[in-house]
């Protein structure tokens, strides 16, 4: 049996007929850019997330960039973010002229450490960017409390956490704004690039809405009295139509992901030389959507080879480095927990198109490896 880490073709083949119909229908209408399919998708997302405003944009990285611009982040400002994160958020911070300040992870959930946030605050700090890595929300109560005490803004990179919740509230809806990515491998993925910014603030919404389309208003013209520097960051109609359709069964997708995560948890939890994320059945205040199943073991490299030799694909997230390791980009910091984490962390295959026999096969191999059948 083969279990690829990610089977790209299956994303289309799972519902080939429906997808082709949607694509053809959208194109036959001559609806390519900013037509009803985009506003329909925004409306669905608004309801799903229980948030006031949604702006669909070209991708998740530029969603962050527009959010930062709308919040007035600029040259000389500092924004604190976790090193255990994709570089995208740091890049967007850099591109508005501000400085990304990577900090340590918490040992409990491997997400941004609230103590580390407080320790990194300087007179130039304007915001905190929690990243809800792997589909688990950060400690938002504490983060919002810090933000209030120091008068900072909170920007949620929720690219991996569409549908995740903390204390009943959706990822992305707790801070000043949040962003999503619908890159194909994300839990809600399209067939290209797509993203969204979500906010409860009318002001942020109006700014980002104008900015995504060159500063144009709802009549799609740029008003003479404009004071907004826009850009092109539009989501195209075909992707929006596909995403609207995928929203209809997204709850089931999440349920399937949680089932697989629980199977991995029940298998690995029997062994002592692993560190696991909280199980779906033990989420406390959180509702996790498991964009990834990331866990740690000092035997990581041997395990990875064993699984690979037996047809199971795995990945080390972001090539095995946190953003503070990108020294040439000036992001260097002393973060021993994050360093240790990346020496031991591994992602197992996890997506809603995996079959039960595939999941069982991965679990069998994990049992073999950790029970010492193959590892002396
Ligand atoms: C995927 C991802 C992004 C970037 O999203 P794109 O749509 O690919 O630009 C940003 N942050 C995190 C944590 C991600 O996983």
mmCIF file of C-alpha atoms and ligand atoms in Angstrom:
data_model
loop_
_atom_site.group_PDB
_atom_site.id
_atom_site.type_symbol
_atom_site.label_atom_id
_atom_site.label_comp_id
_atom_site.label_asym_id
_atom_site.label_seq_id
_atom_site.Cartn_x
_atom_site.Cartn_y
_atom_site.Cartn_z
ATOM 1 C CA UNK A 1 0.000 0.000 0.000
ATOM 2 C CA UNK A 2 1.115 3.571 -0.759
ATOM 3 C CA UNK A 3 0.097 6.559 1.363
ATOM 4 C CA UNK A 4 1.510 9.700 -0.240
ATOM 5 C CA UNK A 5 1.858 12.639 2.129
ATOM 6 C CA UNK A 6 -0.385 14.576 -0.181
ATOM 7 C CA UNK A 7 -2.220 13.302 -3.248
ATOM 8 C CA UNK A 8 -2.726 16.491 -5.292
ATOM 9 C CA UNK A 9 -4.697 14.863 -8.099
ATOM 10 C CA UNK A 10 -7.275 13.507 -5.672
ATOM 11 C CA UNK A 11 -8.274 17.083 -4.812
ATOM 12 C CA UNK A 12 -9.862 17.369 -8.234
ATOM 13 C CA UNK A 13 -10.777 13.737 -8.817
ATOM 14 C CA UNK A 14 -12.771 13.444 -5.557
ATOM 15 C CA UNK A 15 -15.664 15.345 -7.221
ATOM 16 C CA UNK A 16 -14.498 15.721 -10.798
ATOM 17 C CA UNK A 17 -17.941 15.929 -12.337
ATOM 18 C CA UNK A 18 -19.223 18.644 -9.990
ATOM 19 C CA UNK A 19 -16.040 20.687 -10.271
ATOM 20 C CA UNK A 20 -16.001 20.612 -14.087
ATOM 21 C CA UNK A 21 -19.646 21.686 -14.156
ATOM 22 C CA UNK A 22 -18.946 24.645 -11.864
ATOM 23 C CA UNK A 23 -15.918 25.745 -13.869
ATOM 24 C CA UNK A 24 -17.757 25.495 -17.183
ATOM 25 C CA UNK A 25 -20.873 27.237 -15.857
ATOM 26 C CA UNK A 26 -18.855 30.143 -14.469
ATOM 27 C CA UNK A 27 -16.838 30.594 -17.646
ATOM 28 C CA UNK A 28 -19.892 30.337 -19.909
ATOM 29 C CA UNK A 29 -21.472 33.236 -18.000
ATOM 30 C CA UNK A 30 -18.426 35.334 -18.892
ATOM 31 C CA UNK A 31 -17.960 35.980 -15.171
ATOM 32 C CA UNK A 32 -14.238 36.209 -14.485
ATOM 33 C CA UNK A 33 -13.444 38.929 -11.949
ATOM 34 C CA UNK A 34 -15.384 40.330 -8.957
ATOM 35 C CA UNK A 35 -18.782 39.002 -10.047
ATOM 36 C CA UNK A 36 -21.519 37.384 -7.948
ATOM 37 C CA UNK A 37 -19.478 34.223 -7.278
ATOM 38 C CA UNK A 38 -17.039 36.259 -5.192
ATOM 39 C CA UNK A 39 -19.719 37.991 -3.107
ATOM 40 C CA UNK A 40 -21.574 34.687 -2.668
ATOM 41 C CA UNK A 41 -18.448 33.089 -1.285
ATOM 42 C CA UNK A 42 -17.841 36.063 1.024
ATOM 43 C CA UNK A 43 -21.386 35.760 2.331
ATOM 44 C CA UNK A 44 -20.985 32.032 3.040
ATOM 45 C CA UNK A 45 -17.751 32.639 4.869
ATOM 46 C CA UNK A 46 -19.297 35.456 6.921
ATOM 47 C CA UNK A 47 -22.046 33.137 8.118
ATOM 48 C CA UNK A 48 -19.724 30.225 8.745
ATOM 49 C CA UNK A 49 -17.276 32.268 10.805
ATOM 50 C CA UNK A 50 -19.908 34.486 12.440
ATOM 51 C CA UNK A 51 -18.025 37.654 11.571
ATOM 52 C CA UNK A 52 -19.170 41.044 10.287
ATOM 53 C CA UNK A 53 -16.992 41.428 7.187
ATOM 54 C CA UNK A 54 -15.126 39.211 4.726
ATOM 55 C CA UNK A 55 -12.987 40.394 1.818
ATOM 56 C CA UNK A 56 -11.925 37.621 -0.560
ATOM 57 C CA UNK A 57 -8.468 38.293 -1.958
ATOM 58 C CA UNK A 58 -5.833 36.735 -4.205
ATOM 59 C CA UNK A 59 -3.965 34.754 -1.511
ATOM 60 C CA UNK A 60 -3.229 34.501 2.182
ATOM 61 C CA UNK A 61 0.099 36.338 2.159
ATOM 62 C CA UNK A 62 -1.305 39.435 0.496
ATOM 63 C CA UNK A 63 -4.337 39.303 2.775
ATOM 64 C CA UNK A 64 -1.882 39.883 5.650
ATOM 65 C CA UNK A 65 -0.128 42.664 3.746
ATOM 66 C CA UNK A 66 -3.391 44.543 3.109
ATOM 67 C CA UNK A 67 -4.460 44.075 6.716
ATOM 68 C CA UNK A 68 -1.202 45.561 7.982
ATOM 69 C CA UNK A 69 -1.547 48.528 5.614
ATOM 70 C CA UNK A 70 -5.149 49.081 6.673
ATOM 71 C CA UNK A 71 -4.028 49.048 10.329
ATOM 72 C CA UNK A 72 -1.418 51.697 9.587
ATOM 73 C CA UNK A 73 1.622 49.517 10.333
ATOM 74 C CA UNK A 74 4.650 51.257 8.841
ATOM 75 C CA UNK A 75 8.375 51.913 8.783
ATOM 76 C CA UNK A 76 10.025 51.540 12.183
ATOM 77 C CA UNK A 77 7.175 49.547 13.725
ATOM 78 C CA UNK A 78 7.686 46.082 15.200
ATOM 79 C CA UNK A 79 5.258 43.154 15.051
ATOM 80 C CA UNK A 80 5.763 40.098 17.269
ATOM 81 C CA UNK A 81 5.090 36.645 15.793
ATOM 82 C CA UNK A 82 6.039 33.031 16.545
ATOM 83 C CA UNK A 83 9.118 31.511 14.934
ATOM 84 C CA UNK A 84 7.190 28.228 14.573
ATOM 85 C CA UNK A 85 5.391 29.584 11.559
ATOM 86 C CA UNK A 86 5.495 29.942 7.820
ATOM 87 C CA UNK A 87 7.614 32.859 6.566
ATOM 88 C CA UNK A 88 4.618 34.505 4.817
ATOM 89 C CA UNK A 89 3.531 36.633 7.786
ATOM 90 C CA UNK A 90 7.087 37.868 8.376
ATOM 91 C CA UNK A 91 7.389 38.762 4.690
ATOM 92 C CA UNK A 92 4.222 40.834 4.771
ATOM 93 C CA UNK A 93 5.439 42.645 7.888
ATOM 94 C CA UNK A 94 8.726 43.357 6.118
ATOM 95 C CA UNK A 95 6.993 44.623 2.981
ATOM 96 C CA UNK A 96 5.107 47.330 4.868
ATOM 97 C CA UNK A 97 8.501 48.481 6.146
ATOM 98 C CA UNK A 98 8.074 47.131 9.672
ATOM 99 C CA UNK A 99 10.261 44.649 11.560
ATOM 100 C CA UNK A 100 9.092 41.064 12.210
ATOM 101 C CA UNK A 101 10.175 39.958 15.715
ATOM 102 C CA UNK A 102 10.111 36.140 15.989
ATOM 103 C CA UNK A 103 9.592 34.715 19.479
ATOM 104 C CA UNK A 104 9.538 31.361 21.287
ATOM 105 C CA UNK A 105 6.786 28.749 21.354
ATOM 106 C CA UNK A 106 4.891 27.552 24.397
ATOM 107 C CA UNK A 107 5.859 24.052 25.517
ATOM 108 C CA UNK A 108 2.195 23.146 26.021
ATOM 109 C CA UNK A 109 0.736 23.791 22.599
ATOM 110 C CA UNK A 110 3.790 24.689 20.445
ATOM 111 C CA UNK A 111 2.069 27.958 19.540
ATOM 112 C CA UNK A 112 3.279 31.483 20.348
ATOM 113 C CA UNK A 113 4.282 31.775 24.015
ATOM 114 C CA UNK A 114 2.447 34.511 25.872
ATOM 115 C CA UNK A 115 5.450 35.083 28.202
ATOM 116 C CA UNK A 116 7.680 35.459 25.155
ATOM 117 C CA UNK A 117 5.306 38.039 23.681
ATOM 118 C CA UNK A 118 5.475 40.195 26.809
ATOM 119 C CA UNK A 119 9.248 39.901 26.998
ATOM 120 C CA UNK A 120 9.631 41.064 23.381
ATOM 121 C CA UNK A 121 7.528 44.236 23.655
ATOM 122 C CA UNK A 122 9.480 47.462 23.051
ATOM 123 C CA UNK A 123 8.433 51.082 22.502
ATOM 124 C CA UNK A 124 8.269 50.313 18.757
ATOM 125 C CA UNK A 125 5.916 47.342 19.074
ATOM 126 C CA UNK A 126 2.557 48.036 17.445
ATOM 127 C CA UNK A 127 1.082 44.567 17.106
ATOM 128 C CA UNK A 128 1.054 40.860 17.907
ATOM 129 C CA UNK A 129 0.536 38.309 15.154
ATOM 130 C CA UNK A 130 -0.545 34.975 16.635
ATOM 131 C CA UNK A 131 -0.371 32.183 14.040
ATOM 132 C CA UNK A 132 -2.878 29.372 14.592
ATOM 133 C CA UNK A 133 -0.479 26.698 13.365
ATOM 134 C CA UNK A 134 -1.803 23.259 12.367
ATOM 135 C CA UNK A 135 -5.410 24.378 12.915
ATOM 136 C CA UNK A 136 -5.174 24.978 16.648
ATOM 137 C CA UNK A 137 -5.985 28.423 18.078
ATOM 138 C CA UNK A 138 -3.393 30.250 20.171
ATOM 139 C CA UNK A 139 -4.106 31.304 23.774
ATOM 140 C CA UNK A 140 -6.251 34.183 22.569
ATOM 141 C CA UNK A 141 -7.659 35.217 25.985
ATOM 142 C CA UNK A 142 -4.145 35.909 27.267
ATOM 143 C CA UNK A 143 -3.019 37.491 24.011
ATOM 144 C CA UNK A 144 -5.995 39.871 23.934
ATOM 145 C CA UNK A 145 -5.275 40.749 27.551
ATOM 146 C CA UNK A 146 -1.623 41.580 26.779
ATOM 147 C CA UNK A 147 -2.742 43.628 23.774
ATOM 148 C CA UNK A 148 -5.101 45.622 25.937
ATOM 149 C CA UNK A 149 -2.548 46.251 28.666
ATOM 150 C CA UNK A 150 0.128 47.464 26.221
ATOM 151 C CA UNK A 151 -2.274 49.061 23.736
ATOM 152 C CA UNK A 152 -1.265 46.797 20.849
ATOM 153 C CA UNK A 153 -3.165 45.523 17.837
ATOM 154 C CA UNK A 154 -3.748 41.816 17.201
ATOM 155 C CA UNK A 155 -3.527 40.336 13.713
ATOM 156 C CA UNK A 156 -4.442 36.640 13.423
ATOM 157 C CA UNK A 157 -2.735 34.582 10.730
ATOM 158 C CA UNK A 158 -5.434 31.906 10.485
ATOM 159 C CA UNK A 159 -4.195 30.425 7.196
ATOM 160 C CA UNK A 160 -4.148 26.962 8.771
ATOM 161 C CA UNK A 161 -7.206 27.317 10.974
ATOM 162 C CA UNK A 162 -10.355 27.814 8.907
ATOM 163 C CA UNK A 163 -13.184 26.664 11.204
ATOM 164 C CA UNK A 164 -10.996 26.280 14.302
ATOM 165 C CA UNK A 165 -12.419 27.825 17.464
ATOM 166 C CA UNK A 166 -11.274 29.142 20.799
ATOM 167 C CA UNK A 167 -13.944 29.464 23.467
ATOM 168 C CA UNK A 168 -16.634 29.273 20.786
ATOM 169 C CA UNK A 169 -15.120 32.044 18.641
ATOM 170 C CA UNK A 170 -13.689 31.442 15.165
ATOM 171 C CA UNK A 171 -9.997 31.775 14.438
ATOM 172 C CA UNK A 172 -9.514 35.150 12.792
ATOM 173 C CA UNK A 173 -12.478 36.813 14.501
ATOM 174 C CA UNK A 174 -10.909 37.711 17.848
ATOM 175 C CA UNK A 175 -8.233 40.284 16.988
ATOM 176 C CA UNK A 176 -8.363 43.443 14.826
ATOM 177 C CA UNK A 177 -8.525 41.206 11.782
ATOM 178 C CA UNK A 178 -7.632 37.688 10.662
ATOM 179 C CA UNK A 179 -6.581 36.138 7.386
ATOM 180 C CA UNK A 180 -7.119 32.839 5.608
ATOM 181 C CA UNK A 181 -5.417 30.989 2.785
ATOM 182 C CA UNK A 182 -7.229 28.683 0.373
ATOM 183 C CA UNK A 183 -4.034 27.328 -1.188
ATOM 184 C CA UNK A 184 -4.804 23.817 -2.516
ATOM 185 C CA UNK A 185 -3.262 21.942 0.436
ATOM 186 C CA UNK A 186 -5.106 23.996 3.065
ATOM 187 C CA UNK A 187 -8.159 22.401 4.709
ATOM 188 C CA UNK A 188 -10.421 24.492 2.457
ATOM 189 C CA UNK A 189 -8.359 24.590 -0.729
ATOM 190 C CA UNK A 190 -9.151 25.746 -4.263
ATOM 191 C CA UNK A 191 -7.383 24.950 -7.538
ATOM 192 C CA UNK A 192 -4.937 27.827 -7.438
ATOM 193 C CA UNK A 193 -4.324 30.732 -5.088
ATOM 194 C CA UNK A 194 -6.970 32.372 -2.929
ATOM 195 C CA UNK A 195 -7.286 34.033 0.460
ATOM 196 C CA UNK A 196 -9.490 36.234 2.606
ATOM 197 C CA UNK A 197 -9.300 38.903 5.274
ATOM 198 C CA UNK A 198 -12.009 38.889 7.933
ATOM 199 C CA UNK A 199 -12.788 41.605 10.470
ATOM 200 C CA UNK A 200 -15.478 43.059 12.703
ATOM 201 C CA UNK A 201 -14.177 46.586 12.024
ATOM 202 C CA UNK A 202 -16.023 48.683 9.422
ATOM 203 C CA UNK A 203 -12.969 50.861 8.910
ATOM 204 C CA UNK A 204 -10.568 47.982 8.193
ATOM 205 C CA UNK A 205 -13.169 46.384 5.925
ATOM 206 C CA UNK A 206 -13.692 49.479 3.803
ATOM 207 C CA UNK A 207 -9.975 50.073 3.413
ATOM 208 C CA UNK A 208 -9.126 46.471 2.448
ATOM 209 C CA UNK A 209 -12.099 46.249 0.091
ATOM 210 C CA UNK A 210 -10.863 49.315 -1.784
ATOM 211 C CA UNK A 211 -7.217 48.256 -1.673
ATOM 212 C CA UNK A 212 -7.809 44.842 -3.238
ATOM 213 C CA UNK A 213 -9.059 46.570 -6.419
ATOM 214 C CA UNK A 214 -6.779 49.602 -6.989
ATOM 215 C CA UNK A 215 -8.698 51.767 -4.523
ATOM 216 C CA UNK A 216 -11.976 51.463 -6.437
ATOM 217 C CA UNK A 217 -15.369 51.912 -4.768
ATOM 218 C CA UNK A 218 -18.449 49.674 -5.117
ATOM 219 C CA UNK A 219 -19.053 51.134 -8.616
ATOM 220 C CA UNK A 220 -15.592 49.854 -9.542
ATOM 221 C CA UNK A 221 -14.276 53.351 -10.202
ATOM 222 C CA UNK A 222 -11.542 55.156 -8.336
ATOM 223 C CA UNK A 223 -13.092 58.239 -6.666
ATOM 224 C CA UNK A 224 -11.352 61.557 -7.340
ATOM 225 C CA UNK A 225 -11.072 62.276 -3.627
ATOM 226 C CA UNK A 226 -9.421 58.936 -2.868
ATOM 227 C CA UNK A 227 -6.659 58.874 -0.265
ATOM 228 C CA UNK A 228 -6.044 55.130 -0.483
ATOM 229 C CA UNK A 229 -3.135 53.537 -2.288
ATOM 230 C CA UNK A 230 -4.624 50.322 -3.632
ATOM 231 C CA UNK A 231 -3.186 47.401 -5.526
ATOM 232 C CA UNK A 232 -4.480 44.355 -7.344
ATOM 233 C CA UNK A 233 -5.287 41.575 -4.914
ATOM 234 C CA UNK A 234 -8.542 40.243 -6.384
ATOM 235 C CA UNK A 235 -9.817 36.701 -6.072
ATOM 236 C CA UNK A 236 -11.015 35.354 -9.417
ATOM 237 C CA UNK A 237 -14.528 34.058 -9.953
ATOM 238 C CA UNK A 238 -13.761 30.456 -10.846
ATOM 239 C CA UNK A 239 -11.868 29.899 -7.580
ATOM 240 C CA UNK A 240 -14.654 31.650 -5.643
ATOM 241 C CA UNK A 241 -17.297 29.395 -7.215
ATOM 242 C CA UNK A 242 -15.259 26.286 -6.380
ATOM 243 C CA UNK A 243 -14.766 27.472 -2.793
ATOM 244 C CA UNK A 244 -18.498 28.179 -2.354
ATOM 245 C CA UNK A 245 -19.236 24.626 -3.420
ATOM 246 C CA UNK A 246 -16.579 23.181 -1.113
ATOM 247 C CA UNK A 247 -18.047 25.129 1.824
ATOM 248 C CA UNK A 248 -21.158 22.946 1.507
ATOM 249 C CA UNK A 249 -19.319 19.882 2.797
ATOM 250 C CA UNK A 250 -16.537 21.556 4.756
ATOM 251 C CA UNK A 251 -17.959 20.478 8.142
ATOM 252 C CA UNK A 252 -17.598 16.859 7.053
ATOM 253 C CA UNK A 253 -14.051 17.513 5.893
ATOM 254 C CA UNK A 254 -13.162 18.796 9.355
ATOM 255 C CA UNK A 255 -14.862 15.838 11.037
ATOM 256 C CA UNK A 256 -12.859 13.403 8.895
ATOM 257 C CA UNK A 257 -9.610 15.198 9.697
ATOM 258 C CA UNK A 258 -10.395 15.041 13.414
ATOM 259 C CA UNK A 259 -11.160 11.328 13.136
ATOM 260 C CA UNK A 260 -7.783 10.635 11.548
ATOM 261 C CA UNK A 261 -6.004 12.796 14.133
ATOM 262 C CA UNK A 262 -7.736 10.816 16.894
ATOM 263 C CA UNK A 263 -6.566 7.532 15.310
ATOM 264 C CA UNK A 264 -2.966 8.808 15.258
ATOM 265 C CA UNK A 265 -3.302 10.006 18.839
ATOM 266 C CA UNK A 266 -4.672 6.676 20.106
ATOM 267 C CA UNK A 267 -1.838 4.844 18.371
ATOM 268 C CA UNK A 268 1.056 7.076 19.444
ATOM 269 C CA UNK A 269 -0.186 7.811 22.953
ATOM 270 C CA UNK A 270 0.875 4.302 24.073
ATOM 271 C CA UNK A 271 4.560 5.107 23.649
ATOM 272 C CA UNK A 272 6.840 7.111 25.901
ATOM 273 C CA UNK A 273 9.271 8.608 23.399
ATOM 274 C CA UNK A 274 6.762 10.853 21.667
ATOM 275 C CA UNK A 275 5.309 14.304 22.389
ATOM 276 C CA UNK A 276 1.807 14.725 21.002
ATOM 277 C CA UNK A 277 -0.537 17.619 20.340
ATOM 278 C CA UNK A 278 -3.778 17.612 22.375
ATOM 279 C CA UNK A 279 -6.194 14.991 21.010
ATOM 280 C CA UNK A 280 -9.454 16.059 19.333
ATOM 281 C CA UNK A 281 -11.250 14.399 22.249
ATOM 282 C CA UNK A 282 -9.268 16.536 24.706
ATOM 283 C CA UNK A 283 -9.426 20.014 23.197
ATOM 284 C CA UNK A 284 -10.614 21.949 26.261
ATOM 285 C CA UNK A 285 -11.483 25.486 25.165
ATOM 286 C CA UNK A 286 -10.298 24.760 21.643
ATOM 287 C CA UNK A 287 -11.895 23.157 18.650
ATOM 288 C CA UNK A 288 -8.974 22.038 16.450
ATOM 289 C CA UNK A 289 -9.326 21.335 12.758
ATOM 290 C CA UNK A 290 -5.980 19.543 12.263
ATOM 291 C CA UNK A 291 -4.598 21.185 9.155
ATOM 292 C CA UNK A 292 -1.668 18.940 10.056
ATOM 293 C CA UNK A 293 -0.862 16.189 12.509
ATOM 294 C CA UNK A 294 2.504 17.395 13.810
ATOM 295 C CA UNK A 295 4.175 15.504 16.637
ATOM 296 C CA UNK A 296 7.678 15.101 18.060
ATOM 297 C CA UNK A 297 9.996 12.196 18.668
ATOM 298 C CA UNK A 298 13.767 12.063 19.186
ATOM 299 C CA UNK A 299 13.704 9.134 16.724
ATOM 300 C CA UNK A 300 12.239 11.383 14.028
ATOM 301 C CA UNK A 301 14.780 10.735 11.275
ATOM 302 C CA UNK A 302 14.721 6.929 11.713
ATOM 303 C CA UNK A 303 10.919 6.941 11.805
ATOM 304 C CA UNK A 304 10.743 9.050 8.671
ATOM 305 C CA UNK A 305 13.013 6.637 6.829
ATOM 306 C CA UNK A 306 11.060 3.608 8.058
ATOM 307 C CA UNK A 307 7.724 5.067 6.961
ATOM 308 C CA UNK A 308 9.175 6.152 3.626
ATOM 309 C CA UNK A 309 10.652 2.680 2.956
ATOM 310 C CA UNK A 310 7.166 1.297 3.567
ATOM 311 C CA UNK A 311 5.340 3.648 1.207
ATOM 312 C CA UNK A 312 4.170 6.329 3.643
ATOM 313 C CA UNK A 313 5.063 9.927 2.834
ATOM 314 C CA UNK A 314 5.835 12.395 5.617
ATOM 315 C CA UNK A 315 7.010 16.008 5.711
ATOM 316 C CA UNK A 316 9.041 18.127 8.094
ATOM 317 C CA UNK A 317 7.079 21.356 8.245
ATOM 318 C CA UNK A 318 8.714 24.331 6.489
ATOM 319 C CA UNK A 319 11.775 22.243 5.664
ATOM 320 C CA UNK A 320 12.633 21.917 9.356
ATOM 321 C CA UNK A 321 13.282 25.520 10.267
ATOM 322 C CA UNK A 322 11.515 28.264 12.150
ATOM 323 C CA UNK A 323 11.704 31.765 10.779
ATOM 324 C CA UNK A 324 14.307 32.835 13.361
ATOM 325 C CA UNK A 325 16.776 30.535 11.598
ATOM 326 C CA UNK A 326 16.678 32.662 8.436
ATOM 327 C CA UNK A 327 19.679 34.668 9.532
ATOM 328 C CA UNK A 328 20.283 36.337 6.170
ATOM 329 C CA UNK A 329 16.878 37.970 6.498
ATOM 330 C CA UNK A 330 17.855 39.489 9.831
ATOM 331 C CA UNK A 331 15.452 37.299 11.795
ATOM 332 C CA UNK A 332 18.059 35.684 14.070
ATOM 333 C CA UNK A 333 16.966 35.078 17.668
ATOM 334 C CA UNK A 334 17.907 32.749 20.502
ATOM 335 C CA UNK A 335 14.948 30.324 20.707
ATOM 336 C CA UNK A 336 16.088 26.948 22.118
ATOM 337 C CA UNK A 337 12.608 25.378 22.407
ATOM 338 C CA UNK A 338 11.854 26.092 18.767
ATOM 339 C CA UNK A 339 15.304 24.795 17.750
ATOM 340 C CA UNK A 340 14.690 21.525 19.622
ATOM 341 C CA UNK A 341 11.182 21.248 18.206
ATOM 342 C CA UNK A 342 12.354 21.370 14.614
ATOM 343 C CA UNK A 343 14.884 18.599 15.253
ATOM 344 C CA UNK A 344 12.091 16.264 16.387
ATOM 345 C CA UNK A 345 8.898 17.275 14.603
ATOM 346 C CA UNK A 346 7.185 15.367 11.805
ATOM 347 C CA UNK A 347 3.933 15.628 9.851
ATOM 348 C CA UNK A 348 1.981 12.424 9.135
ATOM 349 C CA UNK A 349 -0.295 12.209 6.087
ATOM 350 C CA UNK A 350 -3.672 13.724 6.937
ATOM 351 C CA UNK A 351 -6.404 14.755 4.539
ATOM 352 C CA UNK A 352 -10.080 14.001 4.105
ATOM 353 C CA UNK A 353 -9.582 11.827 1.009
ATOM 354 C CA UNK A 354 -7.477 9.252 2.902
ATOM 355 C CA UNK A 355 -9.251 5.895 3.165
ATOM 356 C CA UNK A 356 -9.693 3.890 6.389
ATOM 357 C CA UNK A 357 -7.261 1.172 5.193
ATOM 358 C CA UNK A 358 -4.664 3.874 4.537
ATOM 359 C CA UNK A 359 -5.068 5.310 8.036
ATOM 360 C CA UNK A 360 -4.889 1.808 9.557
ATOM 361 C CA UNK A 361 -1.763 1.070 7.542
ATOM 362 C CA UNK A 362 0.014 4.180 8.870
ATOM 363 C CA UNK A 363 -1.032 3.276 12.446
ATOM 364 C CA UNK A 364 0.250 -0.294 12.040
ATOM 365 C CA UNK A 365 3.619 0.978 10.895
ATOM 366 C CA UNK A 366 3.777 3.419 13.826
ATOM 367 C CA UNK A 367 3.033 0.537 16.206
ATOM 368 C CA UNK A 368 5.734 -1.594 14.630
ATOM 369 C CA UNK A 369 8.287 1.170 14.852
ATOM 370 C CA UNK A 370 7.618 2.301 18.415
ATOM 371 C CA UNK A 371 7.046 -1.165 19.895
ATOM 372 C CA UNK A 372 10.600 -1.980 18.837
ATOM 373 C CA UNK A 373 9.680 -4.510 16.176
ATOM 374 C CA UNK A 374 11.962 -2.734 13.765
ATOM 375 C CA UNK A 375 13.900 -0.349 15.969
ATOM 376 C CA UNK A 376 16.481 -1.907 18.256
HETATM 377 C C1 LIG B 1 -0.234 28.925 3.802
HETATM 378 C C2 LIG B 1 0.127 29.895 4.834
HETATM 379 C C3 LIG B 1 0.235 31.274 4.551
HETATM 380 C C4 LIG B 1 0.216 31.835 3.166
HETATM 381 O O1 LIG B 1 -0.910 31.638 2.409
HETATM 382 P P1 LIG B 1 -0.839 31.759 0.815
HETATM 383 O O2 LIG B 1 -2.265 31.709 0.399
HETATM 384 O O3 LIG B 1 -0.056 30.605 0.303
HETATM 385 O O4 LIG B 1 -0.205 33.065 0.469
HETATM 386 C C5 LIG B 1 0.456 32.141 5.612
HETATM 387 N N1 LIG B 1 0.622 31.701 6.866
HETATM 388 C C6 LIG B 1 0.568 30.388 7.175
HETATM 389 C C7 LIG B 1 0.732 29.960 8.594
HETATM 390 C C8 LIG B 1 0.336 29.441 6.169
HETATM 391 O O5 LIG B 1 0.300 28.134 6.490
#
